[in-house]
mmCIF file of C-alpha atoms and ligand atoms in Angstrom:
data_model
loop_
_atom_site.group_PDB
_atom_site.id
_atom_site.type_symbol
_atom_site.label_atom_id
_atom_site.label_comp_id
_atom_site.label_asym_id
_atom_site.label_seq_id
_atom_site.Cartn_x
_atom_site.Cartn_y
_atom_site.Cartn_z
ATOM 1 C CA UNK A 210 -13.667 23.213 6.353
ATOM 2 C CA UNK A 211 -16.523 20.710 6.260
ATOM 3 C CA UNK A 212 -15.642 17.897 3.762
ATOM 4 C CA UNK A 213 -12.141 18.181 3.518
ATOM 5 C CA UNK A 214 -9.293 16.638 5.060
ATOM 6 C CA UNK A 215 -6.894 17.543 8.091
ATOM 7 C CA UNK A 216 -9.909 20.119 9.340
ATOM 8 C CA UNK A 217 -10.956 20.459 13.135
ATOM 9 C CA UNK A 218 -10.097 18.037 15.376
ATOM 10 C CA UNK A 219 -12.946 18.735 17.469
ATOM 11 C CA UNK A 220 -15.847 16.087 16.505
ATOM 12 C CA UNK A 221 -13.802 14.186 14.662
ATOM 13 C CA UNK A 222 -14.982 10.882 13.933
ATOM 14 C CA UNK A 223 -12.295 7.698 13.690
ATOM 15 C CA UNK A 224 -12.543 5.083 11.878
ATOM 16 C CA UNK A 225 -10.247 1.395 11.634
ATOM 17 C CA UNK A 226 -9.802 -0.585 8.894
ATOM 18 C CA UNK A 227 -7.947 -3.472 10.181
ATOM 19 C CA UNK A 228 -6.468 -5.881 6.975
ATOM 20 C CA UNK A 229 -8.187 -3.122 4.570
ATOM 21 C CA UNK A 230 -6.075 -0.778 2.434
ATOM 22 C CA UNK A 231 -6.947 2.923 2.246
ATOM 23 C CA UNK A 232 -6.805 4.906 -0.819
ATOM 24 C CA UNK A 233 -8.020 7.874 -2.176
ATOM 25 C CA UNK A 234 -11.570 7.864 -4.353
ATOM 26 C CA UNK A 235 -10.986 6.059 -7.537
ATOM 27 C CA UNK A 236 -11.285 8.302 -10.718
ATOM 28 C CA UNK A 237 -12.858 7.119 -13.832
ATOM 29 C CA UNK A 238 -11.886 9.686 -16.893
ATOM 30 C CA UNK A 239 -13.831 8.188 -19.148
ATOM 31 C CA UNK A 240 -17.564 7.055 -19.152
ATOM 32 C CA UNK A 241 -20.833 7.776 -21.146
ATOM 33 C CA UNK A 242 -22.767 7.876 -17.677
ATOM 34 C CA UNK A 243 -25.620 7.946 -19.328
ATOM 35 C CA UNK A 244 -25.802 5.019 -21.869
ATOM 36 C CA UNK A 245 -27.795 1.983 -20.391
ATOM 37 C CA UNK A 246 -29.740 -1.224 -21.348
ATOM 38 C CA UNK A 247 -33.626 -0.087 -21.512
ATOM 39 C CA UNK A 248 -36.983 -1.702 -21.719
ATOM 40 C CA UNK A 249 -36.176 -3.887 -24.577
ATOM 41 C CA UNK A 250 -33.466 -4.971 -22.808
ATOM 42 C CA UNK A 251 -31.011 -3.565 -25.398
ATOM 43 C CA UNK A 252 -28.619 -0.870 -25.101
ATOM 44 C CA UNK A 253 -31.296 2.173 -27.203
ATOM 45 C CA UNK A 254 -33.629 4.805 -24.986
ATOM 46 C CA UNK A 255 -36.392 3.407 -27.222
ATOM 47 C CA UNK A 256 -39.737 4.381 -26.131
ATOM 48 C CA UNK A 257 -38.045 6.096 -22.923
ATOM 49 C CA UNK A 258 -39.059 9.286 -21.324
ATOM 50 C CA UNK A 259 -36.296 11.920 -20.744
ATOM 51 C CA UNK A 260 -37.718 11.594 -16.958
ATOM 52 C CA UNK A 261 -36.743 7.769 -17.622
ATOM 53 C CA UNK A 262 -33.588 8.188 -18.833
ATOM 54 C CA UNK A 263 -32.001 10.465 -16.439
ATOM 55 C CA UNK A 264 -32.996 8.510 -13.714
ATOM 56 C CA UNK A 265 -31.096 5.527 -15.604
ATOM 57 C CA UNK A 266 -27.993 7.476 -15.126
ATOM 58 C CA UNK A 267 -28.636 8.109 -11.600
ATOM 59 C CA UNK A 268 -28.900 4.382 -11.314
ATOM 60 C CA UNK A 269 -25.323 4.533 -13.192
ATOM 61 C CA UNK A 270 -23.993 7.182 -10.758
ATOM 62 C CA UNK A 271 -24.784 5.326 -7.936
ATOM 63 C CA UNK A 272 -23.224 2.102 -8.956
ATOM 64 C CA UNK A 273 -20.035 3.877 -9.691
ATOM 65 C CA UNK A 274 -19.915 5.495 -6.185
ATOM 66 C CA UNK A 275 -20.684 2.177 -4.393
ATOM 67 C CA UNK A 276 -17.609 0.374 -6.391
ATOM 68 C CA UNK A 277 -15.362 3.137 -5.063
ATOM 69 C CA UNK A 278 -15.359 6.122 -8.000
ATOM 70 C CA UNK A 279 -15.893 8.952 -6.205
ATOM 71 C CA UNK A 280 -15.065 11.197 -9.721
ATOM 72 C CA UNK A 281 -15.873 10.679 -13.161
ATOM 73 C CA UNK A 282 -16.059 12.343 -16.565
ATOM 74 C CA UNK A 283 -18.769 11.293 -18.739
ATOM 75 C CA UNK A 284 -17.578 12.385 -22.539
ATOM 76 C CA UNK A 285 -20.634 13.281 -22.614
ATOM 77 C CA UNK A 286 -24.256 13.974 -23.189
ATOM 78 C CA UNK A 287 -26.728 17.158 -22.934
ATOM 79 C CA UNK A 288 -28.463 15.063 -19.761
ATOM 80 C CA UNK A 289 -24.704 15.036 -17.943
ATOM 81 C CA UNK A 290 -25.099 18.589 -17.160
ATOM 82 C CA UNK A 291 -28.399 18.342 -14.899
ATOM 83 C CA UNK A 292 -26.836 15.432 -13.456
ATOM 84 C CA UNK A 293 -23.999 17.055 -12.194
ATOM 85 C CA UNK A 294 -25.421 19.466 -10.886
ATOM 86 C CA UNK A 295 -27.821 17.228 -9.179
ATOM 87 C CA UNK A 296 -25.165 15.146 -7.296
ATOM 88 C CA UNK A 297 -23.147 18.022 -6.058
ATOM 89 C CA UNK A 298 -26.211 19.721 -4.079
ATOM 90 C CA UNK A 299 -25.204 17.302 -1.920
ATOM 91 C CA UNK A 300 -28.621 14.468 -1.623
ATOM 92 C CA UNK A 301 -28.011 12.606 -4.647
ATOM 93 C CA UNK A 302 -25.310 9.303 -4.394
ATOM 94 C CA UNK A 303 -22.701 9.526 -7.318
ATOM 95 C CA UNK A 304 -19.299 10.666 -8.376
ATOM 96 C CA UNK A 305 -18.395 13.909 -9.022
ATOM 97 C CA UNK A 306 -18.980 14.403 -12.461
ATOM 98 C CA UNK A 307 -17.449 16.363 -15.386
ATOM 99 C CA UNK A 308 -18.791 16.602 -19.102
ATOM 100 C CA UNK A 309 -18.500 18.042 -22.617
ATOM 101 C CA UNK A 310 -21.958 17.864 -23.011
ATOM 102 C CA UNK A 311 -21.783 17.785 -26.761
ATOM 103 C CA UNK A 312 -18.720 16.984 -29.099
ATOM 104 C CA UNK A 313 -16.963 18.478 -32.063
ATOM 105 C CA UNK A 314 -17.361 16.751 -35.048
ATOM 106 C CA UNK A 315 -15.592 16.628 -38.730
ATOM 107 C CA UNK A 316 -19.063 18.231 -39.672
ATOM 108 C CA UNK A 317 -19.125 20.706 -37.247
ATOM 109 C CA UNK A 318 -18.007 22.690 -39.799
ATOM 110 C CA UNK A 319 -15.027 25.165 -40.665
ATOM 111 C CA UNK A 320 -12.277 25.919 -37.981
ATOM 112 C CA UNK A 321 -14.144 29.157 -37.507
ATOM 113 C CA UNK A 322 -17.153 27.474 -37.245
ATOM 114 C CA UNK A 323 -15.743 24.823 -34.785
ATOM 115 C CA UNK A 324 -14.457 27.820 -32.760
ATOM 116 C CA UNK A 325 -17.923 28.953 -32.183
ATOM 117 C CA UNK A 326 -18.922 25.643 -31.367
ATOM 118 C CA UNK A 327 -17.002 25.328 -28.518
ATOM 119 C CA UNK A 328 -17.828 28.340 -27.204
ATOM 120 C CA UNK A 329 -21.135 27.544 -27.308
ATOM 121 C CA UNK A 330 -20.664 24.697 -25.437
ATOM 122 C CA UNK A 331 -17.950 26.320 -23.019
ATOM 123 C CA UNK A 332 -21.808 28.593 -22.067
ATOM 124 C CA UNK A 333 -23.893 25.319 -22.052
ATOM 125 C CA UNK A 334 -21.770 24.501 -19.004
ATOM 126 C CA UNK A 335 -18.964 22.111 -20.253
ATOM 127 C CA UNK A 336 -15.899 21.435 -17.998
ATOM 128 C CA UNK A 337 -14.432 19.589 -21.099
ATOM 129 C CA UNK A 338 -14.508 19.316 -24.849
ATOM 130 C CA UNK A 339 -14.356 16.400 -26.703
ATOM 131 C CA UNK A 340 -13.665 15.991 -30.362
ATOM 132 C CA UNK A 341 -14.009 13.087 -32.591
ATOM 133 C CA UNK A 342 -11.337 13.153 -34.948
ATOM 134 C CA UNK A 343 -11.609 9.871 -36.224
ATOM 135 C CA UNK A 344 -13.789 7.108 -37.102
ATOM 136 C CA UNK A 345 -14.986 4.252 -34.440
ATOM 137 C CA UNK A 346 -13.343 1.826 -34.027
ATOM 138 C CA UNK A 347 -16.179 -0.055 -35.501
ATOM 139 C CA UNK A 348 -15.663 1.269 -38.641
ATOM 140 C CA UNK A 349 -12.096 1.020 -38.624
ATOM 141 C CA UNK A 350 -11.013 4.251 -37.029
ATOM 142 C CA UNK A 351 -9.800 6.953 -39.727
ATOM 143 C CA UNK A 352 -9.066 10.345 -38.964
ATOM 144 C CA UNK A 353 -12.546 11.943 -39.474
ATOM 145 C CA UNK A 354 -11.502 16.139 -38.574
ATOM 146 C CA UNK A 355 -8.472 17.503 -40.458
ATOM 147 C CA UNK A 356 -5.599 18.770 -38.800
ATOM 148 C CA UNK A 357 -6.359 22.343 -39.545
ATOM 149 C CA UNK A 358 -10.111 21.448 -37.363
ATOM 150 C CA UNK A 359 -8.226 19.338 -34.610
ATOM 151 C CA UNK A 360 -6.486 22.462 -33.615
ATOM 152 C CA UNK A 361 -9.083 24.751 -34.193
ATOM 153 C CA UNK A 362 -11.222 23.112 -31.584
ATOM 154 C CA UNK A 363 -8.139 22.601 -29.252
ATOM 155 C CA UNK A 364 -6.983 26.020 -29.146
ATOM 156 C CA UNK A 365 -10.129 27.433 -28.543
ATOM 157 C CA UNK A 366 -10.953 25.183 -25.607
ATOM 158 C CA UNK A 367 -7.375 26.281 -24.163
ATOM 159 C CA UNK A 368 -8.832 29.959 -24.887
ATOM 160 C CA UNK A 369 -11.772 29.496 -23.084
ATOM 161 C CA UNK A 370 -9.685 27.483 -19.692
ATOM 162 C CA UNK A 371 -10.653 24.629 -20.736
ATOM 163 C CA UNK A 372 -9.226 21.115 -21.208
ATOM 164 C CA UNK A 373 -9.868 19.200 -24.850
ATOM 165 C CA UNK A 374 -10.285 15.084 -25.021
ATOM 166 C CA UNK A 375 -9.900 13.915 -28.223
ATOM 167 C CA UNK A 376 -11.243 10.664 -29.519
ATOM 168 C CA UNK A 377 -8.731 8.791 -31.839
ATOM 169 C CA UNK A 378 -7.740 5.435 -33.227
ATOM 170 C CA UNK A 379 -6.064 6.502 -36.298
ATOM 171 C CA UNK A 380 -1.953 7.197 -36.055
ATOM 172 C CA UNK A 381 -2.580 10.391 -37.676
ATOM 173 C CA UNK A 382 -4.934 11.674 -35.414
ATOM 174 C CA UNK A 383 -3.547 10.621 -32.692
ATOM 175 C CA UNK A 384 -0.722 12.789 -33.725
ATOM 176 C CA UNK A 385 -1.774 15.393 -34.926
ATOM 177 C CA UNK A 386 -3.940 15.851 -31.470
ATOM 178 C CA UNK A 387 -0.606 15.713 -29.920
ATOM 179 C CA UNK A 388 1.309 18.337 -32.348
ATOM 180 C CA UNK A 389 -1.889 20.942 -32.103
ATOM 181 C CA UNK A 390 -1.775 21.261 -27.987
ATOM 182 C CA UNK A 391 -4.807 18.768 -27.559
ATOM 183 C CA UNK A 392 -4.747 18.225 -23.510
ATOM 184 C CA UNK A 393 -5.346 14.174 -23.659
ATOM 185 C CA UNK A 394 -6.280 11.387 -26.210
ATOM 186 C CA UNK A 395 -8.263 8.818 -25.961
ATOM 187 C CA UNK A 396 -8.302 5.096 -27.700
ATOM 188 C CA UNK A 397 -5.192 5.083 -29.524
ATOM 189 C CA UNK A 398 -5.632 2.138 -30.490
ATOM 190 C CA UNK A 399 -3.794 2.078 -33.986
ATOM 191 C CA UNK A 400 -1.249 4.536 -32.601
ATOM 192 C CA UNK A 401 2.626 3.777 -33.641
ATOM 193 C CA UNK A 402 5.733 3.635 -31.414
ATOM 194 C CA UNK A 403 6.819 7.133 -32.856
ATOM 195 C CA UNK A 404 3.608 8.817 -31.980
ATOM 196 C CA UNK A 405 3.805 7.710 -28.536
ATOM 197 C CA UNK A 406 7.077 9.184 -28.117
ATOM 198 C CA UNK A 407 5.560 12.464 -29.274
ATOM 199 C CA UNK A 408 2.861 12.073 -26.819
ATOM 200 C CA UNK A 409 4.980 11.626 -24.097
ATOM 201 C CA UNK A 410 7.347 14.986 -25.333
ATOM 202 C CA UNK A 411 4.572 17.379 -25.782
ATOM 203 C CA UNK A 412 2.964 15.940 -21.997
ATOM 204 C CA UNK A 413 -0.317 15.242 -23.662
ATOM 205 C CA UNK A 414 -2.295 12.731 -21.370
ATOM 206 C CA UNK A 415 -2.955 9.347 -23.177
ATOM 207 C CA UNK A 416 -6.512 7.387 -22.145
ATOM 208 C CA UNK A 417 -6.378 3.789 -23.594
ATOM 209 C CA UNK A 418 -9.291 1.531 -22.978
ATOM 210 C CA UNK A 419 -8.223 -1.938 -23.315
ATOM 211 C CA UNK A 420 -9.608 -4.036 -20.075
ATOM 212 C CA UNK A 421 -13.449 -3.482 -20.038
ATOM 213 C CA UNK A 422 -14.829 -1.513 -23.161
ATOM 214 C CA UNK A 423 -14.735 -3.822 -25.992
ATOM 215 C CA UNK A 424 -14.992 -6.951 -22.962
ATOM 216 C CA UNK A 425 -18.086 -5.393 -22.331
ATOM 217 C CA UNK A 426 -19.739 -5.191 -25.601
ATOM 218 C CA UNK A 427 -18.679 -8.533 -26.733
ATOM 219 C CA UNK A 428 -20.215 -10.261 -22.807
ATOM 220 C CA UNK A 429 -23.653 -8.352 -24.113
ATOM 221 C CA UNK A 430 -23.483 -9.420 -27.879
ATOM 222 C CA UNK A 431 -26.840 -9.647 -27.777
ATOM 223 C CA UNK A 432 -27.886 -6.422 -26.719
ATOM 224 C CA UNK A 433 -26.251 -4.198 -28.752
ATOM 225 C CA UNK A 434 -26.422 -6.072 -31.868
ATOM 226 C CA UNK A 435 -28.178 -4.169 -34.958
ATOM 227 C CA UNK A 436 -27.908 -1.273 -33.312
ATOM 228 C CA UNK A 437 -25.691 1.463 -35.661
ATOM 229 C CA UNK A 438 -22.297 0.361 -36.340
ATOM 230 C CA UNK A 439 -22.818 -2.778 -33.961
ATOM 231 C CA UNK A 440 -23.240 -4.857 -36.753
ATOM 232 C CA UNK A 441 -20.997 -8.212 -37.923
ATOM 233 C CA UNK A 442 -18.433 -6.254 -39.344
ATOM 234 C CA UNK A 443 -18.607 -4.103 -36.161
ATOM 235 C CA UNK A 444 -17.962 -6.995 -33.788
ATOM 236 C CA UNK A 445 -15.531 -8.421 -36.383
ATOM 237 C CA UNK A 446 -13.550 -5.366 -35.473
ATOM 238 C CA UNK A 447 -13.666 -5.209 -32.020
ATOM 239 C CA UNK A 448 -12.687 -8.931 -31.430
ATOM 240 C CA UNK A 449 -9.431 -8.540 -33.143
ATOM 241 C CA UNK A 450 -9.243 -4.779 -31.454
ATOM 242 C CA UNK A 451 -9.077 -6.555 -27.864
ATOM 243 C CA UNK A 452 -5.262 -8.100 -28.656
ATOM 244 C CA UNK A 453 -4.360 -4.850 -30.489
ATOM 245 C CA UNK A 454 -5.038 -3.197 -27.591
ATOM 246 C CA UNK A 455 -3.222 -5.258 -25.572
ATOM 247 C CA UNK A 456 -0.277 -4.350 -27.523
ATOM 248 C CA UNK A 457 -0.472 -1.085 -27.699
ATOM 249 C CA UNK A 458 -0.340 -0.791 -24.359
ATOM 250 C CA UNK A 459 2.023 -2.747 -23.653
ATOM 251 C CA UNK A 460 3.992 -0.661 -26.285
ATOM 252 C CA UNK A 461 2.918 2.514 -23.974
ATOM 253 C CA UNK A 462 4.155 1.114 -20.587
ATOM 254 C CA UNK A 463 7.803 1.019 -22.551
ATOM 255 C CA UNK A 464 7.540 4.971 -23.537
ATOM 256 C CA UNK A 465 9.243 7.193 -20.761
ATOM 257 C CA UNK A 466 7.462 10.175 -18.997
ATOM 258 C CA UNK A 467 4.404 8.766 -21.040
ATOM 259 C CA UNK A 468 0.887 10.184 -18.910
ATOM 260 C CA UNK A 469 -1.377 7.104 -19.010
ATOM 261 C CA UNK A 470 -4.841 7.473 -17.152
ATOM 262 C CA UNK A 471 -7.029 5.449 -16.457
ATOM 263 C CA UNK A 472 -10.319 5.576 -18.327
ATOM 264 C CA UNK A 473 -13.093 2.937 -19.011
ATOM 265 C CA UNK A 474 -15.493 4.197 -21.930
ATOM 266 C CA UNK A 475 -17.981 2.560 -20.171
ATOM 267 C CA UNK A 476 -20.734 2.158 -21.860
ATOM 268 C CA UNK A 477 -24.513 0.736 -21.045
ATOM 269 C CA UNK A 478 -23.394 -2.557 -18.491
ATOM 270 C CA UNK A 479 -19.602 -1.681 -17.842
ATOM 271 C CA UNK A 480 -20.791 1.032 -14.973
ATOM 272 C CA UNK A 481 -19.463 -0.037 -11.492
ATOM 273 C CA UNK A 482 -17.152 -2.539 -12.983
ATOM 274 C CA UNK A 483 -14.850 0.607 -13.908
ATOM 275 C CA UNK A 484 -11.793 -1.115 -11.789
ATOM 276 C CA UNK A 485 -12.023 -4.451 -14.658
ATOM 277 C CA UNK A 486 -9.862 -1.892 -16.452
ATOM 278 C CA UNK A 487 -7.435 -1.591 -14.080
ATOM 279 C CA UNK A 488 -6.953 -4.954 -12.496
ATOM 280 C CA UNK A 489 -6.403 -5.897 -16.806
ATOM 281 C CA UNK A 490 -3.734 -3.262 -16.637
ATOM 282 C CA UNK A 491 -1.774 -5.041 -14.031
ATOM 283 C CA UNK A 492 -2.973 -9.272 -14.788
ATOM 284 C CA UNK A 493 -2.272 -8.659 -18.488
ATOM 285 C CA UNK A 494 -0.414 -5.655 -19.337
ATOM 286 C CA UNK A 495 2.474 -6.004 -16.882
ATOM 287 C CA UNK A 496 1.552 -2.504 -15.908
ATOM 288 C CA UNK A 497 2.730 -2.225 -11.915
ATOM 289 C CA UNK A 498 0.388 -1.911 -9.840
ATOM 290 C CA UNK A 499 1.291 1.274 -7.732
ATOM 291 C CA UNK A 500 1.641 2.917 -11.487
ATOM 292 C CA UNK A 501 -2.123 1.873 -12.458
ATOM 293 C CA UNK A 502 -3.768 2.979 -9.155
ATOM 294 C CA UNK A 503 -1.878 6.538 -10.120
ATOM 295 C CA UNK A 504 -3.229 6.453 -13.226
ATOM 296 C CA UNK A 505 -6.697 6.555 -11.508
ATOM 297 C CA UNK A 506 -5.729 8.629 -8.659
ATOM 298 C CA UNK A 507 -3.210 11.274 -8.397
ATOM 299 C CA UNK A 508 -2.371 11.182 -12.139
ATOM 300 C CA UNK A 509 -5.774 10.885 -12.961
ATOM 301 C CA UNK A 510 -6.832 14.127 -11.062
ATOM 302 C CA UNK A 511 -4.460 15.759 -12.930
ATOM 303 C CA UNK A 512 -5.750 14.572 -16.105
ATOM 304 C CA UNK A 513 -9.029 16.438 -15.045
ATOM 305 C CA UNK A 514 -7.419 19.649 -14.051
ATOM 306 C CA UNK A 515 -8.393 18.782 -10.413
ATOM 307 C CA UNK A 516 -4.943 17.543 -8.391
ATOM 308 C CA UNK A 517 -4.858 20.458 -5.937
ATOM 309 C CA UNK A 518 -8.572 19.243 -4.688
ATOM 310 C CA UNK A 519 -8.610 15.136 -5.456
ATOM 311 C CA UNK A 520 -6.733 12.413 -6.249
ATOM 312 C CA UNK A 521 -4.585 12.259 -3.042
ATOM 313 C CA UNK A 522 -5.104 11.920 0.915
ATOM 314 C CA UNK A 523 -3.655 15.062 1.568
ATOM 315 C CA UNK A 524 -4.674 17.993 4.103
ATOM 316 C CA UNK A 525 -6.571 20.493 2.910
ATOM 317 C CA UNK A 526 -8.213 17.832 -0.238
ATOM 318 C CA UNK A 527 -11.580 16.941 -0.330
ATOM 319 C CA UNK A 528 -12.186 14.110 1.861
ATOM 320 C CA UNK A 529 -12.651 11.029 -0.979
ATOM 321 C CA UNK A 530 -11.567 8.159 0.512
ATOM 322 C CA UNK A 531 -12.096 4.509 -0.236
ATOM 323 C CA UNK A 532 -11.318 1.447 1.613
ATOM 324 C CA UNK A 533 -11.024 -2.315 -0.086
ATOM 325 C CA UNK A 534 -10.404 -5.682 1.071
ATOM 326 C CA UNK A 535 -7.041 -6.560 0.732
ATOM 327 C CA UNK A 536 -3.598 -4.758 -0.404
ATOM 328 C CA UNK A 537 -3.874 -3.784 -4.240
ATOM 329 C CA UNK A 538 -0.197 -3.290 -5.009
ATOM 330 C CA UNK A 539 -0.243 -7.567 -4.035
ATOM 331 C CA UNK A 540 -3.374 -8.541 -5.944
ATOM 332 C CA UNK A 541 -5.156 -5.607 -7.460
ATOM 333 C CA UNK A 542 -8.316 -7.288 -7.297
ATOM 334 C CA UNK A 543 -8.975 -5.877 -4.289
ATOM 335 C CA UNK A 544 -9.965 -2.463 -5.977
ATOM 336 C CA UNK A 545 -12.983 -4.684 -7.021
ATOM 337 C CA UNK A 546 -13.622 -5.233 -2.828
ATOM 338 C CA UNK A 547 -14.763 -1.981 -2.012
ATOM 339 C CA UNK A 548 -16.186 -2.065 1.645
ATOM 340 C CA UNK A 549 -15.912 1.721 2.058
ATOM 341 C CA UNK A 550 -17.203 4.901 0.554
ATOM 342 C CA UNK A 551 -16.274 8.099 1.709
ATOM 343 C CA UNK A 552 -16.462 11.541 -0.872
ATOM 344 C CA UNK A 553 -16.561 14.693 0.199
ATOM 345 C CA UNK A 554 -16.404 13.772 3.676
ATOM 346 C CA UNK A 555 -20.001 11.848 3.460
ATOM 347 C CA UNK A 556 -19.924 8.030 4.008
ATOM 348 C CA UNK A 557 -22.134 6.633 1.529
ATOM 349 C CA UNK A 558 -21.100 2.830 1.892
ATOM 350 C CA UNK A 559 -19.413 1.151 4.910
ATOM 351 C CA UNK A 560 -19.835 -2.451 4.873
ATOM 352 C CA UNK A 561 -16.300 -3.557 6.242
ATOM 353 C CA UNK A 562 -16.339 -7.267 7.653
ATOM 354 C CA UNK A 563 -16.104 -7.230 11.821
ATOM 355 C CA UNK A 564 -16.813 -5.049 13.950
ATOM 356 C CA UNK A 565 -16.132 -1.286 13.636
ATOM 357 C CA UNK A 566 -14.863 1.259 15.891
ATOM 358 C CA UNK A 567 -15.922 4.531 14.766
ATOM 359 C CA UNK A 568 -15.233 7.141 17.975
ATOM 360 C CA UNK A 569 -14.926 10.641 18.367
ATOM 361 C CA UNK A 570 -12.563 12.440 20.039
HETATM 362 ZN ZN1 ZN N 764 -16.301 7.441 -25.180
#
């Protein structure tokens, strides 16, 4: 099959990487693909067209790709969907690309009500759902949904085949997430050493951010400031939330059987520096390094229902491959050295120092 690995050997085209490491496509679980810094400079669509912002999140798509993400989930907007599409006719540069469209919310209503929510988006065209069951972490991160609406939205994802991502700083709802079947969390960033444990038991995946998100908003103060919740309290909150981060997940590495992906929640600025989270990971988290690049391959695909198609250089797998400068399990920086950009079998990017021998045989 076209695309895919360990196909026909007839036309088969070579390429050497000498001193470069091979891997497969890098997987971002996490992004809002379509959040950017427009014509005021700031991070708002003010005074954009819709034709304006989509192509925006092209622009986003395409610097993803080019810094080696060959997959991402954007968690999500109602412009994802024509995206997607978009890139996988085949002309358009980016990542694969999964959303949820639009998320559950503590005023989505009753559990009933929440049900037909998600079935309604299920029709839009969602691969995933995403709830909000607690406050940002701007505004100090309380559960938001009850437990009765966390599970409500859950099971009727799992009803309808699909996978639930559930945003959550609170303990509680981090738990209670866990208890009702949720398929990952994200954030976590007040969760305790119990609920991790719990996490780990019922195999629900866990998607910190701690290397790039807040990083990100604090670099570009200035152009997020006054909008919503980005106020001084706001930033007050996510200075002190970059070392409580750190903490937790350095409290995560320690819990056994644990399912940690990697995920950016990048916002407007952080797309195509996806790997920062990573390479923090490793520098500052003591996470090893072999463990972190799972977390945004193999484990990764996984985490997005896709590891018998991505994730690994395997026959049979689509055909994502990167190539960077340098061996990441020695310095993981090297995932930020992408010379080569391979997905579905399509080189978008080789740029590999010296000369190449690409031959067929
Ligand atoms: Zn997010």
């Amino acid at each position: 099959m076209k695309g895919r690995t360990g196909s026909s050997s007839k036309g088969r085209v070579s390429y050497d990487f000498p001193r470069l490491t091979l891997l497969p496509g890098l997987i971002d679980t996490h992004v809002h693909i379509d959040t950017h810094f427009g014509k005021s400079g700031k991070a708002t669509r003010e005074g954009e067209t819709a034709q304006e912002s989509m192509l925006y999140a092209a622009e986003n798509a395409y610097a993803m790709l080019m810094n080696g993400f060959t997959t991402t989930q954007s968690i999500g907007s109602p412009l994802d969907r024509d995206l997607r599409d978009a890139i996988a006719r085949g002309m358009l540069p980016g990542p694969r690309l999964l959303t949820s469209i639009s998320p559950v919310r503590a005023d989505t209503g009753t559990p009933d009500q929440i049900r037909q929510f998600v079935r309604q988006v299920v029709a839009d065209g969602a691969d995933v759902i995403k709830l909000f069951a607690s406050k940002s972490i701007r505004e100090g991160g309380d559960q938001t949904m009850t437990d009765a609406q966390i599970e409500a939205g859950c099971d009727e994802a799992k009803r309808r085949g699909k996978r639930s991502w559930v945003h959550a700083h609170a303990d509680s709802a981090v738990k209670a997430a866990a208890v009702a079947g949720c398929w990952a969390v994200t954030h976590g960033s007040q969760v305790t050493d119990a609920t991790l444990a719990v996490l780990a038991q019922r195999g629900t995946f866990f998607e910190p951010n701690v290397g790039l998100l807040l990083q990100n908003y604090i670099e570009n103060k200035d152009r997020y400031f006054g909008i919503g919740n980005f106020d001084d309290a706001g930033f007050a909150f996510m200075e002190k939330g970059i070392s409580v981060n750190l903490d937790m997940f350095r409290r995560a590495l320690k819990v056994k059987g644990l399912k940690l992906l990697m995920g950016t929640d990048a916002g407007a600025g952080a797309h195509g520096q996806n790997a920062r989270e990573i390479v923090y990971r490793v520098q500052q988290a003591g996470q090893p390094a072999l463990d972190a690049i799972a977390g945004a391959t193999s484990l990764a695909a996984g985490g997005l229902g896709l590891n018998d198609t991505i994730g690994s250089i395997a026959p049979g797998f689509e055909a994502d491959l990167i190539a960077v400068d340098g061996d990441p399990i020695q310095d993981v920086t090297a995932l930020q050295r992408v010379v080569f950009v391979m997905k579905g079998g399509k080189v978008y990017k080789n740029v590999a120092a010296g000369p190449q021998r690409a031959r067929s045989f």
